[in-house]
CSV table of C-alpha atoms in Angstrom, one decimal:
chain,number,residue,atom,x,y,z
A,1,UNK,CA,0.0,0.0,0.0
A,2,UNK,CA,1.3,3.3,-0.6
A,3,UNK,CA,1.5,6.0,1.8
A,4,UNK,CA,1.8,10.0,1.2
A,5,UNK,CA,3.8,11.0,4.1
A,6,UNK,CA,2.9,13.9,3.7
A,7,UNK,CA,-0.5,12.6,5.3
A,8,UNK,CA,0.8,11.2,8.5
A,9,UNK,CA,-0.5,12.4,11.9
A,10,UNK,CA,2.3,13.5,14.3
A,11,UNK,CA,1.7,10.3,16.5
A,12,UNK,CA,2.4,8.2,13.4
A,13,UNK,CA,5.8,10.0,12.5
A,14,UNK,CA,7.1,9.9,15.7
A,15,UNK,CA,6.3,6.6,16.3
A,16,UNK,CA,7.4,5.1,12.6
A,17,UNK,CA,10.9,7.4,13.4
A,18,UNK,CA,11.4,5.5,16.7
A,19,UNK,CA,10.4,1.8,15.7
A,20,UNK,CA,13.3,0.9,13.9
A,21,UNK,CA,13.1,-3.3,14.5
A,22,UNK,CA,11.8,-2.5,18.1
A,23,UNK,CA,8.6,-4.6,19.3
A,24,UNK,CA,6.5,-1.6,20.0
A,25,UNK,CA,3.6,-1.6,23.0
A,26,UNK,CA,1.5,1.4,24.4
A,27,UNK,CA,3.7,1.1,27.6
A,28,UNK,CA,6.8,1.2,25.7
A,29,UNK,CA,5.7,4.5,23.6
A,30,UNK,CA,4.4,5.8,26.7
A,31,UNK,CA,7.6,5.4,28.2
A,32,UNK,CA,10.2,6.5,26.1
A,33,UNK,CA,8.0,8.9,23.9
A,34,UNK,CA,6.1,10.4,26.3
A,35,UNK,CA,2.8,9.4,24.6
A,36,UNK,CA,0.0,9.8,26.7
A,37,UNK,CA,-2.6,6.7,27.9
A,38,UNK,CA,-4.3,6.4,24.5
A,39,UNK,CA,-2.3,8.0,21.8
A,40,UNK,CA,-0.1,4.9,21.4
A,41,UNK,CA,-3.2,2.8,20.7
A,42,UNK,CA,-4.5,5.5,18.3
A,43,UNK,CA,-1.3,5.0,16.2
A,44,UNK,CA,-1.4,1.7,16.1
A,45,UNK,CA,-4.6,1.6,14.6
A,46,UNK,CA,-4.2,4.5,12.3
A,47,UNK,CA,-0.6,2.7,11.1
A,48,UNK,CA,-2.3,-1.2,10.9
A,49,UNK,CA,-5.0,0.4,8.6
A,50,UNK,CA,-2.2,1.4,6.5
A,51,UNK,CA,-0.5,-1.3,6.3
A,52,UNK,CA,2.7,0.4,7.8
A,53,UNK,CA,2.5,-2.1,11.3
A,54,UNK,CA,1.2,-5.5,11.8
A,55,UNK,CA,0.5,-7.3,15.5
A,56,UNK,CA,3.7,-9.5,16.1
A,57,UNK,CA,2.5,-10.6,19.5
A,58,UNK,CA,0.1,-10.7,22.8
A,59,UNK,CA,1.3,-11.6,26.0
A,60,UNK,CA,-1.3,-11.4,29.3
A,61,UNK,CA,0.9,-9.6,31.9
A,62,UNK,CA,0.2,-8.5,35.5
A,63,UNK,CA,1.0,-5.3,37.6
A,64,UNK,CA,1.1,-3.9,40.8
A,65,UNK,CA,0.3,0.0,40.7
A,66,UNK,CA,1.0,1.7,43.8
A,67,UNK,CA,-2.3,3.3,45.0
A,68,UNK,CA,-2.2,6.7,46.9
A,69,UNK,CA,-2.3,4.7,50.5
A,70,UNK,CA,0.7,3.0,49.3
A,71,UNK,CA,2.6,6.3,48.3
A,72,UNK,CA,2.1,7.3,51.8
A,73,UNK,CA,3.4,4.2,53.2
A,74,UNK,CA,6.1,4.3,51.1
A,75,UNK,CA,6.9,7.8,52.3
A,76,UNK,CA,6.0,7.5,56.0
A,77,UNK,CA,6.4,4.1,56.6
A,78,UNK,CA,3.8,1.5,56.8
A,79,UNK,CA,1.2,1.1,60.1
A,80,UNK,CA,4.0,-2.0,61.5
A,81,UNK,CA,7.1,0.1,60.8
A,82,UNK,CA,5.4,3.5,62.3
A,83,UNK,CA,4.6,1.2,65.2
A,84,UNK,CA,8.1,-0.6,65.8
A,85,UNK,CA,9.6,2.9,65.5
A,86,UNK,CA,7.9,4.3,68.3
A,87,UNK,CA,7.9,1.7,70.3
A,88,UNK,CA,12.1,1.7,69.8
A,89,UNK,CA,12.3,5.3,70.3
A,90,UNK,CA,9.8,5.9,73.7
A,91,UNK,CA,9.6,2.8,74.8
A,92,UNK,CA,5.9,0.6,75.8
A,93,UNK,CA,2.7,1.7,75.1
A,94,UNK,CA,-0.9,0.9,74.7
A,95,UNK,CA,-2.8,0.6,71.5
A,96,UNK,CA,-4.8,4.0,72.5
A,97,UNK,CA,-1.8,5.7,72.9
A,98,UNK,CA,-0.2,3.9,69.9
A,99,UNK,CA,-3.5,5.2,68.0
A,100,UNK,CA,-3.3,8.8,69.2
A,101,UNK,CA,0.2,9.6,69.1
A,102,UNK,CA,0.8,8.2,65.2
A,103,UNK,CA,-2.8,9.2,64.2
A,104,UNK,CA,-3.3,5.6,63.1
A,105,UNK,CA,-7.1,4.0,63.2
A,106,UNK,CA,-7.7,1.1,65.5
A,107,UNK,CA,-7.8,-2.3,62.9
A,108,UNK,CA,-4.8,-0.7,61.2
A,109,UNK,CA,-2.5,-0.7,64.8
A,110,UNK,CA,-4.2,-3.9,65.9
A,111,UNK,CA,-3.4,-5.7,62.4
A,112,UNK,CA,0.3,-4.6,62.4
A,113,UNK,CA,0.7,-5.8,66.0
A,114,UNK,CA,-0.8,-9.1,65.9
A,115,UNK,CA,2.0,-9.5,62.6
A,116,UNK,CA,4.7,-8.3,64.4
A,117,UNK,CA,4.0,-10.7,67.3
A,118,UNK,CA,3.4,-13.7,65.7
A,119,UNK,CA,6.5,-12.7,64.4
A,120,UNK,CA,8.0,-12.6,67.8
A,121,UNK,CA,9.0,-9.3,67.9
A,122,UNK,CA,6.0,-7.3,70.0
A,123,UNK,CA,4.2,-8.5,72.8
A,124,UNK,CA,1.6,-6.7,75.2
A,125,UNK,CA,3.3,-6.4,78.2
A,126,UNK,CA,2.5,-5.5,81.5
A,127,UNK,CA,-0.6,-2.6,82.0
A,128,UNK,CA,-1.9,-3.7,78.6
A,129,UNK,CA,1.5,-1.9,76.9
A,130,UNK,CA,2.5,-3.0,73.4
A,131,UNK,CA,6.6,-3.9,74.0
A,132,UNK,CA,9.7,-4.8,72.6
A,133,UNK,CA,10.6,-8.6,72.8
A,134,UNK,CA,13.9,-8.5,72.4
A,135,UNK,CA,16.9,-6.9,70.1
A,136,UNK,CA,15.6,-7.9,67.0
A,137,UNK,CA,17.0,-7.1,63.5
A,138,UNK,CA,13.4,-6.4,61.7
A,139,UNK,CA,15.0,-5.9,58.3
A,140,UNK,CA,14.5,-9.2,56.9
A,141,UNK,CA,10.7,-9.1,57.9
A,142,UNK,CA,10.2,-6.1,56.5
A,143,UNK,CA,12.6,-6.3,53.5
A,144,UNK,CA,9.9,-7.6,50.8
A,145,UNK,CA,7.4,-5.3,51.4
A,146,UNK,CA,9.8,-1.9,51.8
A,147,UNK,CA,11.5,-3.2,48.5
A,148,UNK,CA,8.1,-3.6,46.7
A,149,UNK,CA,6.9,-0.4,47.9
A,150,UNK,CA,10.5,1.5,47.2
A,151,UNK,CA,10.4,0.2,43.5
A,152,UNK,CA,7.1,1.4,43.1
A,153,UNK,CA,7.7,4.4,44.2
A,154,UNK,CA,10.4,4.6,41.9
A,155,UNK,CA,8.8,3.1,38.7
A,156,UNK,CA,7.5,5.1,35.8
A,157,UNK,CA,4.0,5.5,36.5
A,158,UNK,CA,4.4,3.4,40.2
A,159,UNK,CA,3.4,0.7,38.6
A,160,UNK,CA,5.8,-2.7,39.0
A,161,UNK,CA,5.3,-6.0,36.4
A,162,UNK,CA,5.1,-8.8,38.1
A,163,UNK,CA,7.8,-10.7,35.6
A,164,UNK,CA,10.5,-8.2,37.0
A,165,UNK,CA,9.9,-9.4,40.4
A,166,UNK,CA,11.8,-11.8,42.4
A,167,UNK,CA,9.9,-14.8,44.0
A,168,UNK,CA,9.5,-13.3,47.8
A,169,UNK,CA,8.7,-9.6,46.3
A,170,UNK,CA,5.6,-11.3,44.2
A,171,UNK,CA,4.6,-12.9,47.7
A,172,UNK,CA,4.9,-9.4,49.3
A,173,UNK,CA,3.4,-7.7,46.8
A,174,UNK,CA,0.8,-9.9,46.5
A,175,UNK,CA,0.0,-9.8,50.1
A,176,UNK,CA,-0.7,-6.0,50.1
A,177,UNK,CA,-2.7,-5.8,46.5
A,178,UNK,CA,-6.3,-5.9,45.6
A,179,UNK,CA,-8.1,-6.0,42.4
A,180,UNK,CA,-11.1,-4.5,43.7
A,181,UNK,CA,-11.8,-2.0,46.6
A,182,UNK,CA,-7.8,-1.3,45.9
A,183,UNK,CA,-8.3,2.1,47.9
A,184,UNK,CA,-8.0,0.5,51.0
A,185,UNK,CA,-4.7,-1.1,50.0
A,186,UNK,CA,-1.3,-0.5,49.0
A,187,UNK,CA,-1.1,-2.0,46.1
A,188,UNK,CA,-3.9,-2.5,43.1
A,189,UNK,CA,-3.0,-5.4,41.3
A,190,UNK,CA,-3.6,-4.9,37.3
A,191,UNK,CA,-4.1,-7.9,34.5
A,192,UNK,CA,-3.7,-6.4,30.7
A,193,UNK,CA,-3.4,-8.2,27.8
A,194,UNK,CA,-0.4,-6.5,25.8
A,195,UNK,CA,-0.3,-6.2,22.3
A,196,UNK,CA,2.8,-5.9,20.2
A,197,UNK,CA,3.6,-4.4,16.9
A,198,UNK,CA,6.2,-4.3,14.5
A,199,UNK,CA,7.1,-2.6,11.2
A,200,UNK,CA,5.7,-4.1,8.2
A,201,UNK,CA,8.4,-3.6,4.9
A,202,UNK,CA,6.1,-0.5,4.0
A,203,UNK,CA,7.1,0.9,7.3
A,204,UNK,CA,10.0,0.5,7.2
A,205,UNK,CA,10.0,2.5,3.7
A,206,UNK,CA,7.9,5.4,5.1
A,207,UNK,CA,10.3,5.6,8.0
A,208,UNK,CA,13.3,6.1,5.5
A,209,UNK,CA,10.9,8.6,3.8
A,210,UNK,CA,10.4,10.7,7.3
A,211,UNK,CA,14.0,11.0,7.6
A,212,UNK,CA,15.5,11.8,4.6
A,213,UNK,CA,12.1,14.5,4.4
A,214,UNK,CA,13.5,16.3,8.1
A,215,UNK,CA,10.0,15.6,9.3
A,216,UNK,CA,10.1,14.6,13.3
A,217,UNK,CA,6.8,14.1,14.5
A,218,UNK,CA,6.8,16.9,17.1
A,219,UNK,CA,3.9,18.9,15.8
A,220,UNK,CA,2.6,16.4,18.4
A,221,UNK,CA,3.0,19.2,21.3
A,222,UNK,CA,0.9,21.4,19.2
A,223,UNK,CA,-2.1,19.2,19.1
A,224,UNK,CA,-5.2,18.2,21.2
A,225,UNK,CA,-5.4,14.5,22.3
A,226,UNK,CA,-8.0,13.0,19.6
């Protein structure tokens, strides 16, 4: 099929420019060329019509996306690490006074302190005070979960892929994600199916067109999302 350059949307330029023999995905365009949710898509099916692209692949992949609860404990520490903290620093105290002094709601204090004694690090002590067990080095129970939420924080768009994950931060992660009510969570976990593109030998051609034309796609920032 032939192609007038000349009658290429910006999207389509800049993404036939960038493609060279890359498999090309909306998260990937999004990424490195700043496309924003729904453009990429809109090239691809602008491009397929033309016969310039053609699907090379689709792969079901999972995420975790780091919800706005999960920014703050990423930021503040979760309701278990807020709790060891003061507890280290002022010594016992009762769940009211836990509750009060780190502005933290009943079920959350009670949940993280029924973890961290199973896990033999808290106990309620004497006069109904939460305590310290013993000199404990808390970094490997809390080392899947502060790395989850650390990379998230990190991640282009907070979202992690579940492929890039080690075995016991999949566990972690999984342990602190929801697919529904994900609000009241750290993590909402995300299931897309991912479709891949590719240049078709007419692409390829209008790409080599583009370039020796000047022509670079960045009208784009002129332009109102269609």
């Amino acid at each position: 099929m032939d192609v007038d350059i000349k009658s290429l949307h910006p999207l389509e330029i800049k993404l036939l420019l960038y493609a060279g023999k890359r498999q090309l995905s909306a998260e990937l365009l999004e990424k490195e060329l700043n496309f924003i949710p729904g453009q990429a898509n809109q090239a691809f099916n602008w491009l397929a019509s033309k016969g310039l692209i053609r699907e090379s692949g689709r792969i079901k992949k999972t995420y975790y996306e780091l919800t706005e609860l999960g920014k703050r404990y990423s930021a503040e520490g979760t309701p278990g690490e807020r709790i060891y903290r003061f507890i280290e620093k002022n010594g016992p105290a009762t769940m009211p006074e836990l509750c009060t002094s780190l502005s933290m709601e009943n079920r959350d204090a009670g949940s993280a302190f029924g973890e961290w004694s199973k896990e033999g690090v808290l106990r309620m002590g004497p006069d109904k005070k939460v305590e310290k067990i013993a000199e404990t080095d808390i970094s490997p129970l809390l080392g899947g979960i502060r790395s989850v939420l650390d990379k998230a924080a990190g991640a282009f768009e907070f979202r992690l892929e579940q492929s890039g994950l080690s075995s016991e931060e999949t566990v972690s992660a999984d342990s602190i994600s929801k697919i529904r009510g994900a609000a009241s969570s750290p993590f909402k976990l995300l299931e897309r199916e991912e479709v891949s593109y590719v240049l078709t030998d007419a692409g390829h051609a209008a790409a080599e067109e583009l370039k020796k034309s000047g022509s670079s796609g960045d009208e784009i920032g002129q332009l109102t999302q269609e």
